[in-house]
XYZ file of C-alpha atoms in Angstrom:
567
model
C 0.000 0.000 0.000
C 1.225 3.253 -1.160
C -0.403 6.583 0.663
C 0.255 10.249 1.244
C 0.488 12.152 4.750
C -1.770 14.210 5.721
C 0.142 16.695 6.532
C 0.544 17.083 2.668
C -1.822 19.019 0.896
C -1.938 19.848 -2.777
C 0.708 23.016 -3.918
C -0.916 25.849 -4.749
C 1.327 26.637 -7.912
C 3.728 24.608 -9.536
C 6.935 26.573 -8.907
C 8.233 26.887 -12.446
C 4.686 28.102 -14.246
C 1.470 30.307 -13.849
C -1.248 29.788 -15.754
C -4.021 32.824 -15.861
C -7.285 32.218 -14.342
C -4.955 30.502 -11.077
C -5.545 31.759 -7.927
C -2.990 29.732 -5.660
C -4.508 31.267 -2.434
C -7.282 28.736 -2.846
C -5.521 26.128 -3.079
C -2.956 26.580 0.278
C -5.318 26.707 3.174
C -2.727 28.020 5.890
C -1.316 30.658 3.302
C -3.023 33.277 1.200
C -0.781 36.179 -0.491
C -2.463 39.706 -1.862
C -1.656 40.895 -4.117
C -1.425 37.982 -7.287
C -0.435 40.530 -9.499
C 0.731 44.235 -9.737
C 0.631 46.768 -12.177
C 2.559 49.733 -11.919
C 2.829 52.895 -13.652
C 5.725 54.962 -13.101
C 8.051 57.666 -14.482
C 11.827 56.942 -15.603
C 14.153 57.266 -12.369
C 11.309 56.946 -9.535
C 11.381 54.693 -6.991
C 7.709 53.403 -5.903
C 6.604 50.639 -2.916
C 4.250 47.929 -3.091
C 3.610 46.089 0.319
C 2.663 42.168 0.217
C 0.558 40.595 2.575
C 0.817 37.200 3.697
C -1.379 35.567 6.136
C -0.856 32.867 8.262
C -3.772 31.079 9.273
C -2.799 28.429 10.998
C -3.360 28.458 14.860
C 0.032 27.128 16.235
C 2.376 26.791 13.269
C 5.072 29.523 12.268
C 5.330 29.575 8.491
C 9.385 30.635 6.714
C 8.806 31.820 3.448
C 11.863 32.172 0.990
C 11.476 35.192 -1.587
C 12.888 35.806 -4.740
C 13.021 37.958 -7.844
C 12.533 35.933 -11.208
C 12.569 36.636 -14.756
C 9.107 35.768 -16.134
C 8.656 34.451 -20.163
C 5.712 34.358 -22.116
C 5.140 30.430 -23.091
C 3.563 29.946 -27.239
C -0.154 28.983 -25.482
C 0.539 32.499 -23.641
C 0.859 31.438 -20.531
C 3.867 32.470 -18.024
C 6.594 30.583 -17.314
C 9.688 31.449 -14.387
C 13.280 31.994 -16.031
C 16.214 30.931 -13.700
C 19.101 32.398 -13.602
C 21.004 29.492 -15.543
C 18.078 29.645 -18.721
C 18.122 33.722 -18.709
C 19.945 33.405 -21.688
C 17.173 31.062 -23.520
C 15.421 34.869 -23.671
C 15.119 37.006 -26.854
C 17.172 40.031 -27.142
C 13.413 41.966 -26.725
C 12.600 39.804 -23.423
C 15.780 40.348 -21.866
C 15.347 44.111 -22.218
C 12.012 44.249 -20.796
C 13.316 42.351 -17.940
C 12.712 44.206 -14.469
C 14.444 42.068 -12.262
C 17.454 44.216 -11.359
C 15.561 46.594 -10.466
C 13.346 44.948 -8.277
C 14.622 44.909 -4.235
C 13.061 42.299 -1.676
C 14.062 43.576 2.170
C 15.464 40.079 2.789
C 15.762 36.475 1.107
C 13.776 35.312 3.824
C 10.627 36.112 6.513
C 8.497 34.238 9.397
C 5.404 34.269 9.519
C 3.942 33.818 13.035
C 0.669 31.622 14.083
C -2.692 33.457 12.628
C -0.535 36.826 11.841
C -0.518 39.159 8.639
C 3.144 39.638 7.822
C 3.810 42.641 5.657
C 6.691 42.564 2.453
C 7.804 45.837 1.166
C 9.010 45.752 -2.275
C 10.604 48.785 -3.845
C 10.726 49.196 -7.749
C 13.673 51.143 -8.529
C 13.291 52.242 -12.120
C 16.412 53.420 -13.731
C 16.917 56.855 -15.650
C 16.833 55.617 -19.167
C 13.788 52.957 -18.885
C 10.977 53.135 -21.431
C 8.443 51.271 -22.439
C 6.808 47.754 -20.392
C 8.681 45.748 -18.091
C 7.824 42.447 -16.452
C 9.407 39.676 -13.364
C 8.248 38.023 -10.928
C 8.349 37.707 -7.155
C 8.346 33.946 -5.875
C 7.240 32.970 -2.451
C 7.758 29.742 -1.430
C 7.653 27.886 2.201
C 9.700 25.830 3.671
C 9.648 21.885 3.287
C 7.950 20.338 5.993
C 10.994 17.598 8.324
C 10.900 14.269 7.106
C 9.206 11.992 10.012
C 11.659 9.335 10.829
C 10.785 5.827 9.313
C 8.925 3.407 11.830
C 8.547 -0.226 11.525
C 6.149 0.328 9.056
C 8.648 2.162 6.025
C 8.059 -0.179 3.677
C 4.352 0.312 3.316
C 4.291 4.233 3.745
C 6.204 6.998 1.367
C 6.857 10.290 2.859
C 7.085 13.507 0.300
C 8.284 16.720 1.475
C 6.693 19.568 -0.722
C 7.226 23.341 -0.589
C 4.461 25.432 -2.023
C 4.759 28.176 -4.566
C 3.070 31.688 -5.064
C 4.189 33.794 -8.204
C 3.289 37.555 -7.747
C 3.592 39.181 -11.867
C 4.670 42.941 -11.459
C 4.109 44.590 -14.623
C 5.469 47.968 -14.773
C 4.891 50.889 -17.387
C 7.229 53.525 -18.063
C 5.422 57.114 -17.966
C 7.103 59.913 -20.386
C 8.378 59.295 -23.274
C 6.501 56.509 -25.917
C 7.547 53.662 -27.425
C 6.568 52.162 -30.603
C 3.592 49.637 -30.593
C 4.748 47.084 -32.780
C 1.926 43.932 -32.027
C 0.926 42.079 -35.089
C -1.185 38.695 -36.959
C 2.154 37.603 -38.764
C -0.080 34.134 -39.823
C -3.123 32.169 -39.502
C -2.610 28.560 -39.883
C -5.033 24.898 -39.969
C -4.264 21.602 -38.903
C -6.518 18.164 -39.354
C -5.494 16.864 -35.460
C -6.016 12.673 -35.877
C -7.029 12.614 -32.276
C -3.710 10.306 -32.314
C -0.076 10.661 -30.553
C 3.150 9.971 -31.545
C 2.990 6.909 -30.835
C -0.444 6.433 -32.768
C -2.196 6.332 -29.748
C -5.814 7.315 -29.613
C -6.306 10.205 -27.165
C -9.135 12.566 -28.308
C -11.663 12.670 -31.080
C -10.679 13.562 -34.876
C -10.970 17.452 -35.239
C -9.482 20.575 -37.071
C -7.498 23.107 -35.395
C -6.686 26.474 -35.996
C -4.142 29.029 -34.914
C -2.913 32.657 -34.540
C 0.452 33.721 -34.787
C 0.922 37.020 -33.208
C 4.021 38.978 -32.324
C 5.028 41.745 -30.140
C 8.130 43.436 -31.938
C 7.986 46.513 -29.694
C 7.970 47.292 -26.011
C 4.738 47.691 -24.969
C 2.588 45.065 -22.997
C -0.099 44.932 -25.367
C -3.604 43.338 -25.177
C -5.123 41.402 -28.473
C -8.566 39.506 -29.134
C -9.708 38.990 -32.519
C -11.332 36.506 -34.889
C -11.085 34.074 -38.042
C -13.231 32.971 -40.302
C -12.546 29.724 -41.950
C -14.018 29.376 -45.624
C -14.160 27.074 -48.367
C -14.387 27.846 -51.985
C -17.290 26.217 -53.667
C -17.031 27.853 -57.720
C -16.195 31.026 -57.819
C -16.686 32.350 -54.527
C -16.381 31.326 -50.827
C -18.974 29.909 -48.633
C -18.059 30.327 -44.746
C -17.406 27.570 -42.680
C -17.526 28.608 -39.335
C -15.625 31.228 -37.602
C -14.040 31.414 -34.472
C -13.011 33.855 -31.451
C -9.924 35.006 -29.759
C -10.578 36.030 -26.342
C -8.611 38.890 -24.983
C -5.023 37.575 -24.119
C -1.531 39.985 -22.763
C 1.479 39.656 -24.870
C 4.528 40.549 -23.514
C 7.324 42.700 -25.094
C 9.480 40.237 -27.658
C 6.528 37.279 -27.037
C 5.742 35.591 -30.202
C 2.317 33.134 -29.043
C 0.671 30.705 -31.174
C -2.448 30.475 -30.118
C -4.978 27.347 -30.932
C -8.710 26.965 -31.395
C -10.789 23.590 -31.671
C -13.281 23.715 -34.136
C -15.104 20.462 -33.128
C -15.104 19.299 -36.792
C -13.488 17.280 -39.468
C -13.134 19.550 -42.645
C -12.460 17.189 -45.874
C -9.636 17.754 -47.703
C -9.468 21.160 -50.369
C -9.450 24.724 -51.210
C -9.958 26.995 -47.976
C -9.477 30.664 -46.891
C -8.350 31.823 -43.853
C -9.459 35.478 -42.894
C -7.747 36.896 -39.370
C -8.362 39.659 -37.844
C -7.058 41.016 -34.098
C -6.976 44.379 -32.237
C -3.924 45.311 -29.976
C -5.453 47.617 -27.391
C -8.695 47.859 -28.701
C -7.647 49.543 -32.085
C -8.213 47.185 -35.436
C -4.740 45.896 -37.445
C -5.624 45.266 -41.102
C -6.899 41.812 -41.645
C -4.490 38.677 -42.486
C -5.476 36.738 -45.517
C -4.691 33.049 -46.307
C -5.823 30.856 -48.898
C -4.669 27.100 -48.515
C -4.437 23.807 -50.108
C -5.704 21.909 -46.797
C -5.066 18.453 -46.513
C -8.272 17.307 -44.110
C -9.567 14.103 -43.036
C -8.905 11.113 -45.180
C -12.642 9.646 -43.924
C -14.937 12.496 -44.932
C -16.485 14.554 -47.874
C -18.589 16.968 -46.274
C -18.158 20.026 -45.083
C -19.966 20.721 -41.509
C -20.659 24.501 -42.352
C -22.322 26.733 -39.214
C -25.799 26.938 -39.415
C -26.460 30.310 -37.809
C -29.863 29.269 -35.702
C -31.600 31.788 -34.891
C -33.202 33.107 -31.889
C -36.195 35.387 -32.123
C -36.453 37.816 -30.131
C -32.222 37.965 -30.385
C -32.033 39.567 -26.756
C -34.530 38.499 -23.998
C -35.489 41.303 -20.885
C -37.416 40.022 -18.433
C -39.138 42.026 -15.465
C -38.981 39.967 -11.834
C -39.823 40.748 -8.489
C -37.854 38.434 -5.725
C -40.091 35.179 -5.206
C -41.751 35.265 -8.148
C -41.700 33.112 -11.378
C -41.480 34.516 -15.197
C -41.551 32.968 -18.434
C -40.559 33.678 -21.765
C -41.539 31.662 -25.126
C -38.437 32.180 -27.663
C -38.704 30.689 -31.298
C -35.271 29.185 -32.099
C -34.990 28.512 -36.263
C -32.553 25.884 -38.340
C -32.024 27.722 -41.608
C -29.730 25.056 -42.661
C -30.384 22.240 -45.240
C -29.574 19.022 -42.596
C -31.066 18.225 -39.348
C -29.632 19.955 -36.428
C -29.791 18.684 -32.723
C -29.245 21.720 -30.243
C -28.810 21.831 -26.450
C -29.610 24.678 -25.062
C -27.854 26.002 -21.864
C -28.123 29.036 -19.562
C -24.526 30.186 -18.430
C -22.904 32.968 -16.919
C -21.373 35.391 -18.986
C -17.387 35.418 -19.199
C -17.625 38.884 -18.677
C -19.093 38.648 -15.450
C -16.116 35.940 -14.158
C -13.150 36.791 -12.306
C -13.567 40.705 -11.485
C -15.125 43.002 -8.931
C -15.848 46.168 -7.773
C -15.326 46.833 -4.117
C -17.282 43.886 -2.417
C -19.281 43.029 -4.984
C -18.029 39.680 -7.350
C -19.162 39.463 -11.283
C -20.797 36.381 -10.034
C -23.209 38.145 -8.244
C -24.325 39.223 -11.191
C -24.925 36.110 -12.608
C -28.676 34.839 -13.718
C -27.508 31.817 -14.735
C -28.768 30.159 -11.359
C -32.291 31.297 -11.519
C -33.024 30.215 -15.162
C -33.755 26.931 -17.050
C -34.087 26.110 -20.998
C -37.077 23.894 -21.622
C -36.830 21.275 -23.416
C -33.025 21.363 -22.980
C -32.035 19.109 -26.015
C -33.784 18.870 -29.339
C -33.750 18.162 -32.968
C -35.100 21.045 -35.813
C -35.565 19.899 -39.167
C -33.879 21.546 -41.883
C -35.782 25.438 -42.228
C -37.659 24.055 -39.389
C -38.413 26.240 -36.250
C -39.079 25.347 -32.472
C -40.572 27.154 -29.581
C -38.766 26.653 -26.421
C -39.494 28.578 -22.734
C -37.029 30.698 -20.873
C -37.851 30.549 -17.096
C -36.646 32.271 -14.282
C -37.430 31.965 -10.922
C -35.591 34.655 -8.426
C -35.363 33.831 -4.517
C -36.896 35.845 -2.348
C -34.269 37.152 -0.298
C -30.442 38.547 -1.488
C -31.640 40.009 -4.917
C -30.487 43.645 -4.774
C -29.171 44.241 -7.830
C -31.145 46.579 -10.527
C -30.145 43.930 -13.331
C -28.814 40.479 -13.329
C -27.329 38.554 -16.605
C -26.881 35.471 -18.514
C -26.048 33.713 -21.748
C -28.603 32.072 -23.703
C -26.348 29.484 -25.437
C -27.245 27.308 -28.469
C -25.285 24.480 -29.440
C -25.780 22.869 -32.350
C -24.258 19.129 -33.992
C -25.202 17.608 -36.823
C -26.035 13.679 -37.031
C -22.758 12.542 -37.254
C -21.592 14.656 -34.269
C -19.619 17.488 -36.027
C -20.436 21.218 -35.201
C -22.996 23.192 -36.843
C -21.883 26.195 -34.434
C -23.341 28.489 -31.729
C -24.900 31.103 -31.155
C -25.734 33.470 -27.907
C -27.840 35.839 -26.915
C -28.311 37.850 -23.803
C -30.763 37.636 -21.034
C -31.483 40.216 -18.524
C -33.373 39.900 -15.747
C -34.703 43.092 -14.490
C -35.295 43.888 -11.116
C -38.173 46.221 -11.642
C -37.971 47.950 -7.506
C -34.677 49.139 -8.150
C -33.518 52.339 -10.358
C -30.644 51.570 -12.787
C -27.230 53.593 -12.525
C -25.393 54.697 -15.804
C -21.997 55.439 -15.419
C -18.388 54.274 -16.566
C -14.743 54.952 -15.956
C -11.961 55.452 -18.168
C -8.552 53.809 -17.006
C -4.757 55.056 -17.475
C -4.169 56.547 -20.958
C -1.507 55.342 -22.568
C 0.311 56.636 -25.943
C 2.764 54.882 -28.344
C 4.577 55.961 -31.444
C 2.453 54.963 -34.276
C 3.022 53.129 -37.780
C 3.654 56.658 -39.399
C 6.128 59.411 -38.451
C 3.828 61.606 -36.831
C 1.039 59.634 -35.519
C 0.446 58.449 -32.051
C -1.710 55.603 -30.873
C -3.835 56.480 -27.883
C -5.278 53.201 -25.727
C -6.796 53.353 -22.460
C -9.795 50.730 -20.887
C -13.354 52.078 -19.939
C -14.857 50.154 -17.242
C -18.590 49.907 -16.913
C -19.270 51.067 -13.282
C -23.043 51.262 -13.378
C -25.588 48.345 -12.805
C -26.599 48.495 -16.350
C -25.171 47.618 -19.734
C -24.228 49.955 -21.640
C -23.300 50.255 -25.945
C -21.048 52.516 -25.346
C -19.010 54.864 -27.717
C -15.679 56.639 -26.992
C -13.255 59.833 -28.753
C -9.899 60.953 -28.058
C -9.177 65.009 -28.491
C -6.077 66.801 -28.796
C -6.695 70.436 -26.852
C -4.593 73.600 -26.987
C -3.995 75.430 -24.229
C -6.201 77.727 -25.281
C -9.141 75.477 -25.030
C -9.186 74.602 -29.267
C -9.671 71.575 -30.336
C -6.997 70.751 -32.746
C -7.352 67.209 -33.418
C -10.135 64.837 -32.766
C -10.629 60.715 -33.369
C -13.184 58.021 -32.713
C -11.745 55.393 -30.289
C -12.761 51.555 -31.739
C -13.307 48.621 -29.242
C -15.126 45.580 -29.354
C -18.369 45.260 -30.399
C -21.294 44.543 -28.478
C -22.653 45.385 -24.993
C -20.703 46.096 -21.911
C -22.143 44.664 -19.075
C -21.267 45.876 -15.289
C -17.951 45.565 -14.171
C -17.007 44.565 -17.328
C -13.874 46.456 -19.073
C -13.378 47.291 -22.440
C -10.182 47.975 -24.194
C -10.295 51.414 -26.617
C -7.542 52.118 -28.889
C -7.350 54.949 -31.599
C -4.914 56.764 -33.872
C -4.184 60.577 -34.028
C -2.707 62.401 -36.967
C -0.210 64.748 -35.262
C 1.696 66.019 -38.572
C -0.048 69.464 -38.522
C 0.391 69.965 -35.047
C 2.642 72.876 -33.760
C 4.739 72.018 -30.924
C 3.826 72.982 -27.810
C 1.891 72.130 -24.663
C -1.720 70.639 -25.171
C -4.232 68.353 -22.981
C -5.605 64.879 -24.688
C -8.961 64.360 -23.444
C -11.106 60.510 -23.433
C -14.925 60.873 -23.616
C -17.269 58.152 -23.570
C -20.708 58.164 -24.375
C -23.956 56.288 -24.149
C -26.676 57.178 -26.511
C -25.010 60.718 -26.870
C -24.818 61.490 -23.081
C -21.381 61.898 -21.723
C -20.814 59.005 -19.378
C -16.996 59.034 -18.405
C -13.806 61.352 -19.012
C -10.567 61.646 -18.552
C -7.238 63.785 -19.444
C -3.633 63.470 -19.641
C -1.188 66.718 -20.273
C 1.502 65.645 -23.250
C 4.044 67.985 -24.708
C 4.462 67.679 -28.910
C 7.778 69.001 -30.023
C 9.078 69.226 -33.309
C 9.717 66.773 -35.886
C 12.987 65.020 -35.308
C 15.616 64.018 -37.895
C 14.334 60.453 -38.209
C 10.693 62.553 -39.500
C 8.568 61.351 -36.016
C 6.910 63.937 -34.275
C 8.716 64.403 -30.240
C 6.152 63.175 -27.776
C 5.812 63.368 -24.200
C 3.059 62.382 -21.839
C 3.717 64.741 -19.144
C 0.687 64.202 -16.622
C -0.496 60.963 -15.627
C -0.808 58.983 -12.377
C 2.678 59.028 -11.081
C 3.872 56.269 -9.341
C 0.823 54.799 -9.069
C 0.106 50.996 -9.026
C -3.138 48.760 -9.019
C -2.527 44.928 -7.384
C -4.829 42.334 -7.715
């Protein structure tokens, strides 16, 4: 027999990798650390302090920690990965550059932590004179092995495994001042028939086709990107669409080059396709990435398992409750394609909604996923066929507070042989009809880089829906004088859709700064909602003239300071 202490419990983090979405506080019940992460804005030769906190919670036990400044990398998935000191040269020239850990100072290697105490870490970021541009480590905290029991007369039946546990603290840090180039890209769109096989020929999964997004970060800025591609297939002359999938917002560190995957959940025959990508770094749009490809598919199949595009009527679903109460909505859902479809219908919570917070209150909280079922749950529309299908809610009595709470209506649909015939969502809101809606947003840090041409500048920032309703909001950027003129003006693009509360959006726009005169001016964010001002914000930049390369000097000159935000 072959067991495990007790005394062992599962590590909260493997020490050499972070994946996002972790929180290794949950998983250490003696230890939780706060911050996870920390972003930090600060000017070129400041010094600025963030304090960690690390609890002890157990009622007797004193808990050594050992802390330590890492290099972080960005993995081709996109997730993080620690660099030791003896594979800091496996970095790219870019990486290595963007590294902060010499800057980084710990007040000691090591700290106790007594029995149910809060032990405090200062760590000071000591940016140098010349920096510019993003900068990323790591600090890792790990405890102290547990002693080895000595072996009784029973050591050939019991192992014994002494485990440390690991939490990795990011600190991203942006460099106020001066800009750097944005320099984030598509550079290809590839697709794949996966066998569902292994090296070894192996089953291990199910036949499918994958797809994948190769996107680099040439510059120094820590960029976001989300985008799209649509997989088509030409049938004559033109292109019929496939399906077409989503990137969800992902970080990309400076120098990173990710390859990022997608599962369509079908097996595309053999033949002509087109691949259309399409991703925005920091909300703004890049030009589109187009592909066309002799794909070699699956051996066993002939047809193509194109989306079908069901539709839901009405597309969005409001409904009015009042706590204890039961509502009910009838919902027509249509098959517009030419083969049978089976759908399952789910009610989910939207990703939006996971994973942030505002004060004490938790995106979940805002979920109606709990309070609603899809009946039937599972059935079959003939081809142009339509079926009716009820949306009910019923809302406790007590604990609903909340002017609006939200879910995904989700349709899945497969085809007889299994493949996907795609999805499609649509929002439900349930309304709480005693309590008055607030409108109102906030616009984040506003950050500038050097654009593609000379004398353009790429302004980004994230608005943040603070209200208890959704909003469809728009957004501008405007260059002021100091006289009060407005001397250059731009729409700000983001994604599309609604913004539900808490949720953040990124904005990104470009500004044409080559008939600017230098001088001293103000840039101003607005955000709007049906025309009414909603959220604003400034930041004082100085424009000099054009330098001998032909790029316009710029300086942000306001800003936050040394400010940070930890998570």
């Amino acid at each position: 027999m072959f067991r495990m202490p007790r005394m062992l419990a599962a590590a909260a983090l493997a020490a050499a990798l972070i994946g996002p979405g972790i929180d290794p506080a949950s998983a250490q019940q003696n230890l939780t650390v706060r911050p996870m992460k920390v972003e930090a804005d600060i000017p070129a030769n400041r010094t600025s302090r963030v304090t960690l906190r690390v609890q002890n919670h157990h009622a007797s036990q004193a808990e050594t920690l050992r802390l330590e400044v890492v290099d972080l990398a960005q993995r081709k998935d996109g997730r993080l990965s620690i660099v030791d000191g003896t594979r800091r040269e496996t970095l790219g020239e870019l990486a290595r550059q963007a590294s902060s850990r010499d800057w980084i100072e710990l007040p000691s290697d090591t700290v106790v932590v007594e029995p149910e105490t809060v032990a405090e870490i200062p760590v000071l970021l000591r940016v140098p004179p010349d920096a510019r541009g993003a900068y990323v480590s790591a600090i890792r905290v790990l405890t102290e092995a547990p002693p080895t029991p000595e072996r009784g007369e029973q050591q050939d039946q019991q192992g014994f495994f002494a485990l440390s546990f690991g939490f990795l603290i990011p600190l991203l840090t942006e460099i106020e001042g001066r800009p750097v180039r944005q320099d984030v890209g598509l550079s290809d769109v590839s697709m794949r028939f996966d066998d569902g096989r292994d090296a070894d020929g192996n089953e291990i999964g199910e036949p499918t086709t994958r797809v994948a997004f190769a996107i680099d970060n040439r510059g120094r800025t820590h960029s976001s990107v989300q985008g799209d591609l649509r997989v088509e297939r030409r049938v004559g002359d033109s292109w019929r669409l496939v399906t077409r999938t989503e990137l969800a917002r992902r970080n990309v560190l400076p120098g990173a080059s990710l390859e990022l995957a997608r599962d369509l959940e079908r097996r595309l025959p053999s033949g002509e396709y087109r691949l259309v990508g399409e991703i925005a770094v920091d909300g703004r749009r890049e030009p589109r990435l187009v592909k066309e490809i002799d794909f070699e598919g699956d051996p066993d199949t002939d047809s193509v398992a194109y989306d079908t595009a069901l539709r839901l009527e009405p597309a969005s679903i409001d409904l009015g409750v009042v706590p204890g109460a039961t509502r009910a909505e009838t919902v027509a859902v249509t098959n517009p394609a030419d083969r049978p479809v089976t759908v399952e219908a789910a009610v989910r919570t939207p990703e939006a909604l996971r994973g942030v917070a505002m004060g004490d209150l938790m995106g979940d909280q805002l979920s109606a996923a709990p309070w609603v079922q899809m009946r039937p749950e599972r059935f079959t529309i003939r081809p142009d066929g339509q079926r009716t299908i009820r949306v009910m809610s019923r809302v406790p009595r007590e604990g609903v507070e909340q002017a609006n709470y939200y879910a995904d209506i989700v349709l899945e649909g497969r085809y007889a042989d299994g493949q996907s015939a795609g999805q499609t969502r649509s929002m439900l809101r349930l309304q709480h009809e005693a309590v008055e809606p607030v409108v109102e947003a906030s616009i984040g840090r506003i950050g500038v880089a050097l654009g593609d041409e000379p004398s353009s500048a790429v302004v980004q920032s994230r608005l943040t829906n603070t209200g208890s309703v959704h909003l469809d909001p728009a957004a501008g950027v405007e260059l002021i004088s100091g006289t009060g003129r407005i001397v250059v003006r731009s729409d700000l693009a983001g994604e599309a859709g609604v913004l539900l509360p808490l949720g953040v959006r990124d904005l990104g726009g470009t500004l044409d700064l080559s008939a600017v005169e230098p001088g001293e001016y103000t840039l101003r964010l607005t955000s709007y909602q049906g025309g009414t001002r909603i959220a604003q914000e400034s930041v004082a930049v100085h424009i000099g003239d054009v330098a001998d390369g032909g790029e316009r000097e710029l300086m942000v000159t306001g800003g936050s300071g040394a400010a940070a935000r930890a998570e």
